Amino acid sequence: MKELIDKLQRFLSENPQNVVSVTQGSRRLSKNTAPKYAFTLTDIQILFSGLDSFLKELPKQGFQNGTTITLRKMYGFGASATYKNIEEITLNFTQEQKTEQYVPEMTIPQNIIQTPATYQPPMPVAPAMGFVQVTQNDLVRNEVIRERFEDLKKENAKLDEELKDAKSEIRQLKDENFSLRLKLDTSEEKHAVKLERELLNRKSFLENEGVQTALGAILDIGKSYMESKSNVPALAMPSVSEIKQQFINIISDPSVTDEQVTHWYNLIFAQNQ
């Protein structure tokens, strides 16, 4: 008996998901909570006060020689759990074990099989120390939450990097756009200033008193020249416009002095510098 108890103790202590099931033919040992036909070490300690009492209780529940205890690994929880059988142990109860079931001082819970009682959840262990027993469901749930939290942290870090890259790209595009607009504004401003300056230069040149005097004198000379020298052949320059040719004819007149031509030259070209 001790060897069997030690074996069950080692197996059930290895993992909270390790369980045992008791069967004989169609008879199965059960409890009120799911999984109904599988017992963890905690279940046995709560319902039977230990493995020794658990084994001694089986004959009282109608299990005889040939009863099978199956060591199983449970996957999942509750009614949806699945199992993998690890080992099967066949029990042979001695006459001594059969008689022990009638000993008055042995008190066994009566909350299984035919007269089940409401299953009470395990009470906190050592309440004075603030320690509360954590179920396997809680452990698995906490592990899933922790893994999901780590995944979310990684995803959040990735999104942060993508956001930083996008902000940097937007900032760079804004800088480039500002630079291009500045160049465009500067170019347009320079063009406008240059155009305005040219217009002012032309206007000031035409409004200059000396230029107007020179133009008046040229017109007077040209008029007199055309009247008095209309029959004199002019210098023919096919590549020169008619106006330029007339001006050449005017300054070529013997009555126009070199001083006058120099004065007109200085007046005209001084304004364009």
PDB file of C-alpha atoms in Angstrom:
ATOM      1  CA  MET A   1       0.000   0.000   0.000  1.00  0.00           C
ATOM      2  CA  LYS A   2       2.791   2.434   0.942  1.00  0.00           C
ATOM      3  CA  GLU A   3       4.569   1.826  -2.352  1.00  0.00           C
ATOM      4  CA  LEU A   4       1.375   2.640  -4.271  1.00  0.00           C
ATOM      5  CA  ILE A   5       0.746   5.755  -2.187  1.00  0.00           C
ATOM      6  CA  ASP A   6       4.310   6.985  -2.807  1.00  0.00           C
ATOM      7  CA  LYS A   7       3.948   6.376  -6.541  1.00  0.00           C
ATOM      8  CA  LEU A   8       0.659   8.273  -6.727  1.00  0.00           C
ATOM      9  CA  GLN A   9       2.106  11.068  -4.594  1.00  0.00           C
ATOM     10  CA  ARG A  10       5.122  11.509  -6.905  1.00  0.00           C
ATOM     11  CA  PHE A  11       3.021  11.495 -10.052  1.00  0.00           C
ATOM     12  CA  LEU A  12       0.379  13.939  -8.824  1.00  0.00           C
ATOM     13  CA  SER A  13       3.000  16.277  -7.350  1.00  0.00           C
ATOM     14  CA  GLU A  14       4.968  16.544 -10.591  1.00  0.00           C
ATOM     15  CA  ASN A  15       2.380  18.731 -12.310  1.00  0.00           C
ATOM     16  CA  PRO A  16      -0.965  20.254 -11.250  1.00  0.00           C
ATOM     17  CA  GLN A  17      -2.361  18.885 -14.531  1.00  0.00           C
ATOM     18  CA  ASN A  18      -1.587  15.292 -13.527  1.00  0.00           C
ATOM     19  CA  VAL A  19      -4.727  13.425 -12.411  1.00  0.00           C
ATOM     20  CA  VAL A  20      -5.938   9.908 -11.562  1.00  0.00           C
ATOM     21  CA  SER A  21      -9.177   8.178 -12.548  1.00  0.00           C
ATOM     22  CA  VAL A  22     -10.729   5.117 -10.855  1.00  0.00           C
ATOM     23  CA  THR A  23     -12.792   2.626 -12.907  1.00  0.00           C
ATOM     24  CA  GLN A  24     -14.107  -0.936 -12.721  1.00  0.00           C
ATOM     25  CA  GLY A  25     -16.158  -1.990 -15.699  1.00  0.00           C
ATOM     26  CA  SER A  26     -18.790   0.692 -16.154  1.00  0.00           C
ATOM     27  CA  ARG A  27     -18.357   2.029 -12.614  1.00  0.00           C
ATOM     28  CA  ARG A  28     -16.347   5.248 -12.270  1.00  0.00           C
ATOM     29  CA  LEU A  29     -15.430   7.276  -9.210  1.00  0.00           C
ATOM     30  CA  SER A  30     -16.748  10.819  -9.585  1.00  0.00           C
ATOM     31  CA  LYS A  31     -17.081  14.169  -7.855  1.00  0.00           C
ATOM     32  CA  ASN A  32     -19.375  17.161  -8.229  1.00  0.00           C
ATOM     33  CA  THR A  33     -16.912  19.500  -9.935  1.00  0.00           C
ATOM     34  CA  ALA A  34     -15.452  19.279 -13.424  1.00  0.00           C
ATOM     35  CA  PRO A  35     -13.567  17.338 -14.515  1.00  0.00           C
ATOM     36  CA  LYS A  36     -16.018  14.945 -12.908  1.00  0.00           C
ATOM     37  CA  TYR A  37     -14.021  11.694 -13.228  1.00  0.00           C
ATOM     38  CA  ALA A  38     -10.484  13.021 -12.762  1.00  0.00           C
ATOM     39  CA  PHE A  39      -8.888  13.764  -9.384  1.00  0.00           C
ATOM     40  CA  THR A  40      -5.919  16.041  -8.785  1.00  0.00           C
ATOM     41  CA  LEU A  41      -3.811  15.832  -5.650  1.00  0.00           C
ATOM     42  CA  THR A  42      -5.694  18.859  -4.323  1.00  0.00           C
ATOM     43  CA  ASP A  43      -9.029  17.148  -4.953  1.00  0.00           C
ATOM     44  CA  ILE A  44      -7.895  14.052  -3.054  1.00  0.00           C
ATOM     45  CA  GLN A  45      -6.582  16.095  -0.122  1.00  0.00           C
ATOM     46  CA  ILE A  46      -9.827  18.064   0.138  1.00  0.00           C
ATOM     47  CA  LEU A  47     -12.293  15.213  -0.393  1.00  0.00           C
ATOM     48  CA  PHE A  48     -10.423  12.336   1.266  1.00  0.00           C
ATOM     49  CA  SER A  49      -7.804  14.050   3.468  1.00  0.00           C
ATOM     50  CA  GLY A  50      -5.008  12.227   1.640  1.00  0.00           C
ATOM     51  CA  LEU A  51      -4.080   9.322  -0.607  1.00  0.00           C
ATOM     52  CA  ASP A  52      -4.238   6.696   2.131  1.00  0.00           C
ATOM     53  CA  SER A  53      -7.864   7.531   2.929  1.00  0.00           C
ATOM     54  CA  PHE A  54      -8.591   7.815  -0.788  1.00  0.00           C
ATOM     55  CA  LEU A  55      -7.526   4.201  -1.417  1.00  0.00           C
ATOM     56  CA  LYS A  56      -9.345   2.916   1.671  1.00  0.00           C
ATOM     57  CA  GLU A  57     -12.543   4.650   0.548  1.00  0.00           C
ATOM     58  CA  LEU A  58     -12.706   2.804  -2.781  1.00  0.00           C
ATOM     59  CA  PRO A  59     -14.086  -0.534  -1.385  1.00  0.00           C
ATOM     60  CA  LYS A  60     -16.760   1.445   0.460  1.00  0.00           C
ATOM     61  CA  GLN A  61     -17.864   2.907  -2.848  1.00  0.00           C
ATOM     62  CA  GLY A  62     -18.304  -0.597  -4.296  1.00  0.00           C
ATOM     63  CA  PHE A  63     -14.949  -1.005  -6.048  1.00  0.00           C
ATOM     64  CA  GLN A  64     -13.528  -4.544  -5.801  1.00  0.00           C
ATOM     65  CA  ASN A  65     -10.445  -6.461  -6.898  1.00  0.00           C
ATOM     66  CA  GLY A  66      -9.558  -5.605 -10.483  1.00  0.00           C
ATOM     67  CA  THR A  67     -10.292  -1.899 -10.018  1.00  0.00           C
ATOM     68  CA  THR A  68      -8.053   0.219 -12.256  1.00  0.00           C
ATOM     69  CA  ILE A  69      -6.376   3.472 -11.270  1.00  0.00           C
ATOM     70  CA  THR A  70      -5.275   5.328 -14.416  1.00  0.00           C
ATOM     71  CA  LEU A  71      -2.511   7.934 -14.217  1.00  0.00           C
ATOM     72  CA  ARG A  72      -3.345  10.639 -16.747  1.00  0.00           C
ATOM     73  CA  LYS A  73      -2.093  14.013 -17.943  1.00  0.00           C
ATOM     74  CA  MET A  74      -4.904  16.541 -18.385  1.00  0.00           C
ATOM     75  CA  TYR A  75      -4.910  19.196 -21.127  1.00  0.00           C
ATOM     76  CA  GLY A  76      -7.296  22.097 -20.660  1.00  0.00           C
ATOM     77  CA  PHE A  77      -9.823  22.568 -17.902  1.00  0.00           C
ATOM     78  CA  GLY A  78     -13.332  21.657 -16.896  1.00  0.00           C
ATOM     79  CA  ALA A  79     -15.653  19.607 -19.060  1.00  0.00           C
ATOM     80  CA  SER A  80     -13.677  20.427 -22.227  1.00  0.00           C
ATOM     81  CA  ALA A  81     -10.424  18.923 -20.920  1.00  0.00           C
ATOM     82  CA  THR A  82      -8.684  16.125 -22.828  1.00  0.00           C
ATOM     83  CA  TYR A  83      -6.428  13.419 -21.395  1.00  0.00           C
ATOM     84  CA  LYS A  84      -3.384  11.328 -22.171  1.00  0.00           C
ATOM     85  CA  ASN A  85      -3.102   8.047 -20.292  1.00  0.00           C
ATOM     86  CA  ILE A  86       0.334   7.537 -18.743  1.00  0.00           C
ATOM     87  CA  GLU A  87      -0.057   4.281 -16.777  1.00  0.00           C
ATOM     88  CA  GLU A  88      -2.743   1.909 -15.492  1.00  0.00           C
ATOM     89  CA  ILE A  89      -2.534   0.236 -12.064  1.00  0.00           C
ATOM     90  CA  THR A  90      -4.789  -2.708 -11.144  1.00  0.00           C
ATOM     91  CA  LEU A  91      -5.811  -2.896  -7.467  1.00  0.00           C
ATOM     92  CA  ASN A  92      -6.278  -6.103  -5.436  1.00  0.00           C
ATOM     93  CA  PHE A  93      -7.875  -5.306  -2.113  1.00  0.00           C
ATOM     94  CA  THR A  94      -6.875  -7.598   0.811  1.00  0.00           C
ATOM     95  CA  GLN A  95      -9.347  -8.905   3.347  1.00  0.00           C
ATOM     96  CA  GLU A  96      -7.810  -6.552   5.862  1.00  0.00           C
ATOM     97  CA  GLN A  97      -8.552  -3.563   3.661  1.00  0.00           C
ATOM     98  CA  LYS A  98     -12.146  -4.744   3.204  1.00  0.00           C
ATOM     99  CA  THR A  99     -12.732  -5.024   6.941  1.00  0.00           C
ATOM    100  CA  GLU A 100     -11.124  -1.670   7.634  1.00  0.00           C
ATOM    101  CA  GLN A 101     -13.908   0.055   5.776  1.00  0.00           C
ATOM    102  CA  TYR A 102     -16.230  -0.717   8.700  1.00  0.00           C
ATOM    103  CA  VAL A 103     -13.972   0.677  11.448  1.00  0.00           C
ATOM    104  CA  PRO A 104     -16.035   3.435  13.161  1.00  0.00           C
ATOM    105  CA  GLU A 105     -13.176   5.845  13.799  1.00  0.00           C
ATOM    106  CA  MET A 106     -12.472   6.253  10.045  1.00  0.00           C
ATOM    107  CA  THR A 107     -14.480   9.236   8.813  1.00  0.00           C
ATOM    108  CA  ILE A 108     -14.732   9.580   5.045  1.00  0.00           C
ATOM    109  CA  PRO A 109     -16.506  12.404   3.177  1.00  0.00           C
ATOM    110  CA  GLN A 110     -19.845  11.279   1.784  1.00  0.00           C
ATOM    111  CA  ASN A 111     -20.044  13.788  -1.058  1.00  0.00           C
ATOM    112  CA  ILE A 112     -19.285  11.500  -3.986  1.00  0.00           C
ATOM    113  CA  ILE A 113     -21.158   9.080  -6.259  1.00  0.00           C
ATOM    114  CA  GLN A 114     -24.687   8.336  -5.016  1.00  0.00           C
ATOM    115  CA  THR A 115     -24.921  10.982  -2.255  1.00  0.00           C
ATOM    116  CA  PRO A 116     -22.852  13.905  -3.532  1.00  0.00           C
ATOM    117  CA  ALA A 117     -22.495  17.005  -1.418  1.00  0.00           C
ATOM    118  CA  THR A 118     -21.836  20.491  -2.685  1.00  0.00           C
ATOM    119  CA  TYR A 119     -18.158  20.878  -3.422  1.00  0.00           C
ATOM    120  CA  GLN A 120     -16.543  23.638  -1.421  1.00  0.00           C
ATOM    121  CA  PRO A 121     -13.619  25.511  -3.014  1.00  0.00           C
ATOM    122  CA  PRO A 122     -10.304  25.326  -1.168  1.00  0.00           C
ATOM    123  CA  MET A 123      -9.913  27.853   1.605  1.00  0.00           C
ATOM    124  CA  PRO A 124      -6.946  30.243   1.653  1.00  0.00           C
ATOM    125  CA  VAL A 125      -3.874  28.667   3.178  1.00  0.00           C
ATOM    126  CA  ALA A 126      -2.269  30.462   6.104  1.00  0.00           C
ATOM    127  CA  PRO A 127      -4.583  33.492   6.023  1.00  0.00           C
ATOM    128  CA  ALA A 128      -2.526  35.203   8.676  1.00  0.00           C
ATOM    129  CA  MET A 129       0.331  35.380   6.174  1.00  0.00           C
ATOM    130  CA  GLY A 130      -1.889  36.656   3.351  1.00  0.00           C
ATOM    131  CA  PHE A 131      -1.269  33.614   1.154  1.00  0.00           C
ATOM    132  CA  VAL A 132      -4.133  32.506  -1.109  1.00  0.00           C
ATOM    133  CA  GLN A 133      -4.045  29.318  -3.127  1.00  0.00           C
ATOM    134  CA  VAL A 134      -3.917  29.935  -6.900  1.00  0.00           C
ATOM    135  CA  THR A 135      -5.698  27.455  -9.145  1.00  0.00           C
ATOM    136  CA  GLN A 136      -4.258  26.030 -12.329  1.00  0.00           C
ATOM    137  CA  ASN A 137      -6.864  27.943 -14.330  1.00  0.00           C
ATOM    138  CA  ASP A 138      -5.588  31.191 -12.869  1.00  0.00           C
ATOM    139  CA  LEU A 139      -1.990  30.273 -13.669  1.00  0.00           C
ATOM    140  CA  VAL A 140      -2.758  29.480 -17.295  1.00  0.00           C
ATOM    141  CA  ARG A 141      -4.935  32.562 -17.668  1.00  0.00           C
ATOM    142  CA  ASN A 142      -2.215  34.769 -16.193  1.00  0.00           C
ATOM    143  CA  GLU A 143       0.379  33.242 -18.511  1.00  0.00           C
ATOM    144  CA  VAL A 144      -1.820  33.917 -21.555  1.00  0.00           C
ATOM    145  CA  ILE A 145      -2.368  37.503 -20.408  1.00  0.00           C
ATOM    146  CA  ARG A 146       1.371  37.966 -19.859  1.00  0.00           C
ATOM    147  CA  GLU A 147       2.252  36.641 -23.332  1.00  0.00           C
ATOM    148  CA  ARG A 148      -0.427  38.818 -24.929  1.00  0.00           C
ATOM    149  CA  PHE A 149       0.907  41.813 -23.024  1.00  0.00           C
ATOM    150  CA  GLU A 150       4.431  41.159 -24.311  1.00  0.00           C
ATOM    151  CA  ASP A 151       3.119  40.885 -27.883  1.00  0.00           C
ATOM    152  CA  LEU A 152       1.268  44.176 -27.496  1.00  0.00           C
ATOM    153  CA  LYS A 153       4.409  45.830 -26.131  1.00  0.00           C
ATOM    154  CA  LYS A 154       6.400  44.706 -29.178  1.00  0.00           C
ATOM    155  CA  GLU A 155       3.641  45.834 -31.543  1.00  0.00           C
ATOM    156  CA  ASN A 156       3.421  49.188 -29.775  1.00  0.00           C
ATOM    157  CA  ALA A 157       7.191  49.692 -30.022  1.00  0.00           C
ATOM    158  CA  LYS A 158       7.049  48.907 -33.751  1.00  0.00           C
ATOM    159  CA  LEU A 159       4.225  51.417 -34.272  1.00  0.00           C
ATOM    160  CA  ASP A 160       6.192  54.041 -32.316  1.00  0.00           C
ATOM    161  CA  GLU A 161       9.157  53.604 -34.657  1.00  0.00           C
ATOM    162  CA  GLU A 162       6.920  53.848 -37.730  1.00  0.00           C
ATOM    163  CA  LEU A 163       5.315  56.997 -36.310  1.00  0.00           C
ATOM    164  CA  LYS A 164       8.727  58.568 -35.693  1.00  0.00           C
ATOM    165  CA  ASP A 165       9.798  57.766 -39.264  1.00  0.00           C
ATOM    166  CA  ALA A 166       6.578  59.253 -40.658  1.00  0.00           C
ATOM    167  CA  LYS A 167       6.985  62.425 -38.580  1.00  0.00           C
ATOM    168  CA  SER A 168      10.592  62.765 -39.710  1.00  0.00           C
ATOM    169  CA  GLU A 169       9.583  62.358 -43.356  1.00  0.00           C
ATOM    170  CA  ILE A 170       6.796  64.935 -42.977  1.00  0.00           C
ATOM    171  CA  ARG A 171       9.220  67.377 -41.343  1.00  0.00           C
ATOM    172  CA  GLN A 172      11.723  66.885 -44.178  1.00  0.00           C
ATOM    173  CA  LEU A 173       9.037  67.454 -46.815  1.00  0.00           C
ATOM    174  CA  LYS A 174       7.904  70.616 -45.037  1.00  0.00           C
ATOM    175  CA  ASP A 175      11.481  71.923 -44.992  1.00  0.00           C
ATOM    176  CA  GLU A 176      11.907  71.173 -48.692  1.00  0.00           C
ATOM    177  CA  ASN A 177       8.579  72.820 -49.495  1.00  0.00           C
ATOM    178  CA  PHE A 178       9.521  75.922 -47.512  1.00  0.00           C
ATOM    179  CA  SER A 179      12.894  76.124 -49.253  1.00  0.00           C
ATOM    180  CA  LEU A 180      11.292  75.833 -52.702  1.00  0.00           C
ATOM    181  CA  ARG A 181       8.675  78.472 -51.884  1.00  0.00           C
ATOM    182  CA  LEU A 182      11.403  80.771 -50.610  1.00  0.00           C
ATOM    183  CA  LYS A 183      13.389  80.316 -53.812  1.00  0.00           C
ATOM    184  CA  LEU A 184      10.275  80.908 -55.889  1.00  0.00           C
ATOM    185  CA  ASP A 185       9.328  84.026 -53.955  1.00  0.00           C
ATOM    186  CA  THR A 186      12.889  85.332 -54.191  1.00  0.00           C
ATOM    187  CA  SER A 187      13.040  84.642 -57.925  1.00  0.00           C
ATOM    188  CA  GLU A 188       9.696  86.335 -58.534  1.00  0.00           C
ATOM    189  CA  GLU A 189      10.735  89.277 -56.397  1.00  0.00           C
ATOM    190  CA  LYS A 190      14.030  89.661 -58.240  1.00  0.00           C
ATOM    191  CA  HIS A 191      12.252  89.486 -61.570  1.00  0.00           C
ATOM    192  CA  ALA A 192       9.708  92.095 -60.482  1.00  0.00           C
ATOM    193  CA  VAL A 193      12.439  94.409 -59.166  1.00  0.00           C
ATOM    194  CA  LYS A 194      14.466  94.018 -62.350  1.00  0.00           C
ATOM    195  CA  LEU A 195      11.435  94.743 -64.527  1.00  0.00           C
ATOM    196  CA  GLU A 196      10.482  97.759 -62.445  1.00  0.00           C
ATOM    197  CA  ARG A 197      14.044  99.047 -62.585  1.00  0.00           C
ATOM    198  CA  GLU A 198      14.140  98.719 -66.349  1.00  0.00           C
ATOM    199  CA  LEU A 199      10.851 100.581 -66.665  1.00  0.00           C
ATOM    200  CA  LEU A 200      12.086 103.316 -64.354  1.00  0.00           C
ATOM    201  CA  ASN A 201      15.348 103.574 -66.264  1.00  0.00           C
ATOM    202  CA  ARG A 202      13.511 103.913 -69.551  1.00  0.00           C
ATOM    203  CA  LYS A 203      11.103 106.438 -68.098  1.00  0.00           C
ATOM    204  CA  SER A 204      13.835 108.473 -66.456  1.00  0.00           C
ATOM    205  CA  PHE A 205      15.877 108.338 -69.643  1.00  0.00           C
ATOM    206  CA  LEU A 206      13.013 109.646 -71.758  1.00  0.00           C
ATOM    207  CA  GLU A 207      12.071 112.258 -69.159  1.00  0.00           C
ATOM    208  CA  ASN A 208      15.647 113.467 -68.792  1.00  0.00           C
ATOM    209  CA  GLU A 209      15.864 117.123 -69.795  1.00  0.00           C
ATOM    210  CA  GLY A 210      19.131 116.660 -71.634  1.00  0.00           C
ATOM    211  CA  VAL A 211      17.761 113.725 -73.633  1.00  0.00           C
ATOM    212  CA  GLN A 212      14.624 115.646 -74.515  1.00  0.00           C
ATOM    213  CA  THR A 213      16.750 118.615 -75.585  1.00  0.00           C
ATOM    214  CA  ALA A 214      18.969 116.350 -77.659  1.00  0.00           C
ATOM    215  CA  LEU A 215      15.991 114.644 -79.236  1.00  0.00           C
ATOM    216  CA  GLY A 216      14.463 118.034 -79.988  1.00  0.00           C
ATOM    217  CA  ALA A 217      17.651 119.206 -81.562  1.00  0.00           C
ATOM    218  CA  ILE A 218      17.924 115.999 -83.564  1.00  0.00           C
ATOM    219  CA  LEU A 219      14.370 116.376 -84.758  1.00  0.00           C
ATOM    220  CA  ASP A 220      14.992 120.009 -85.742  1.00  0.00           C
ATOM    221  CA  ILE A 221      18.159 119.123 -87.556  1.00  0.00           C
ATOM    222  CA  GLY A 222      16.486 116.176 -89.155  1.00  0.00           C
ATOM    223  CA  LYS A 223      13.620 118.313 -90.313  1.00  0.00           C
ATOM    224  CA  SER A 224      15.878 120.955 -91.812  1.00  0.00           C
ATOM    225  CA  TYR A 225      18.040 118.262 -93.268  1.00  0.00           C
ATOM    226  CA  MET A 226      15.112 116.587 -94.944  1.00  0.00           C
ATOM    227  CA  GLU A 227      13.945 119.897 -96.330  1.00  0.00           C
ATOM    228  CA  SER A 228      17.274 121.157 -97.585  1.00  0.00           C
ATOM    229  CA  LYS A 229      19.006 117.920 -98.508  1.00  0.00           C
ATOM    230  CA  SER A 230      16.180 115.864 -99.858  1.00  0.00           C
ATOM    231  CA  ASN A 231      17.997 115.397-103.148  1.00  0.00           C
ATOM    232  CA  VAL A 232      21.341 114.386-101.612  1.00  0.00           C
ATOM    233  CA  PRO A 233      21.931 110.635-101.862  1.00  0.00           C
ATOM    234  CA  ALA A 234      22.325 108.982 -98.461  1.00  0.00           C
ATOM    235  CA  LEU A 235      24.751 106.326 -97.415  1.00  0.00           C
ATOM    236  CA  ALA A 236      23.157 103.040 -98.222  1.00  0.00           C
ATOM    237  CA  MET A 237      23.383 100.395 -95.531  1.00  0.00           C
ATOM    238  CA  PRO A 238      21.010  97.554 -96.356  1.00  0.00           C
ATOM    239  CA  SER A 239      21.341  95.940 -92.899  1.00  0.00           C
ATOM    240  CA  VAL A 240      20.411  99.127 -90.984  1.00  0.00           C
ATOM    241  CA  SER A 241      16.799 100.078 -90.231  1.00  0.00           C
ATOM    242  CA  GLU A 242      15.253 103.184 -91.758  1.00  0.00           C
ATOM    243  CA  ILE A 243      15.302 105.123 -88.476  1.00  0.00           C
ATOM    244  CA  LYS A 244      18.955 104.302 -87.860  1.00  0.00           C
ATOM    245  CA  GLN A 245      19.760 105.265 -91.455  1.00  0.00           C
ATOM    246  CA  GLN A 246      18.045 108.628 -90.976  1.00  0.00           C
ATOM    247  CA  PHE A 247      20.000 109.233 -87.784  1.00  0.00           C
ATOM    248  CA  ILE A 248      23.220 108.375 -89.602  1.00  0.00           C
ATOM    249  CA  ASN A 249      22.295 110.805 -92.344  1.00  0.00           C
ATOM    250  CA  ILE A 250      21.602 113.511 -89.732  1.00  0.00           C
ATOM    251  CA  ILE A 251      24.928 113.222 -87.943  1.00  0.00           C
ATOM    252  CA  SER A 252      26.688 112.957 -91.305  1.00  0.00           C
ATOM    253  CA  ASP A 253      25.453 116.415 -92.245  1.00  0.00           C
ATOM    254  CA  PRO A 254      28.384 118.856 -92.481  1.00  0.00           C
ATOM    255  CA  SER A 255      26.428 121.369 -90.406  1.00  0.00           C
ATOM    256  CA  VAL A 256      26.446 118.994 -87.404  1.00  0.00           C
ATOM    257  CA  THR A 257      29.652 119.392 -85.452  1.00  0.00           C
ATOM    258  CA  ASP A 258      31.603 116.660 -83.732  1.00  0.00           C
ATOM    259  CA  GLU A 259      30.960 118.319 -80.373  1.00  0.00           C
ATOM    260  CA  GLN A 260      27.206 117.946 -80.918  1.00  0.00           C
ATOM    261  CA  VAL A 261      27.523 114.293 -81.851  1.00  0.00           C
ATOM    262  CA  THR A 262      29.737 113.641 -78.779  1.00  0.00           C
ATOM    263  CA  HIS A 263      27.238 115.410 -76.557  1.00  0.00           C
ATOM    264  CA  TRP A 264      24.351 113.352 -77.940  1.00  0.00           C
ATOM    265  CA  TYR A 265      26.365 110.167 -77.573  1.00  0.00           C
ATOM    266  CA  ASN A 266      27.148 110.873 -73.923  1.00  0.00           C
ATOM    267  CA  LEU A 267      23.524 111.729 -73.196  1.00  0.00           C
ATOM    268  CA  ILE A 268      22.189 108.567 -74.824  1.00  0.00           C
ATOM    269  CA  PHE A 269      24.641 105.970 -73.541  1.00  0.00           C
ATOM    270  CA  ALA A 270      25.195 107.476 -70.109  1.00  0.00           C
ATOM    271  CA  GLN A 271      21.543 106.679 -69.274  1.00  0.00           C
ATOM    272  CA  ASN A 272      21.945 102.992 -70.131  1.00  0.00           C
ATOM    273  CA  GLN A 273      24.910 102.386 -67.851  1.00  0.00           C
TER     274      GLN A 273
END
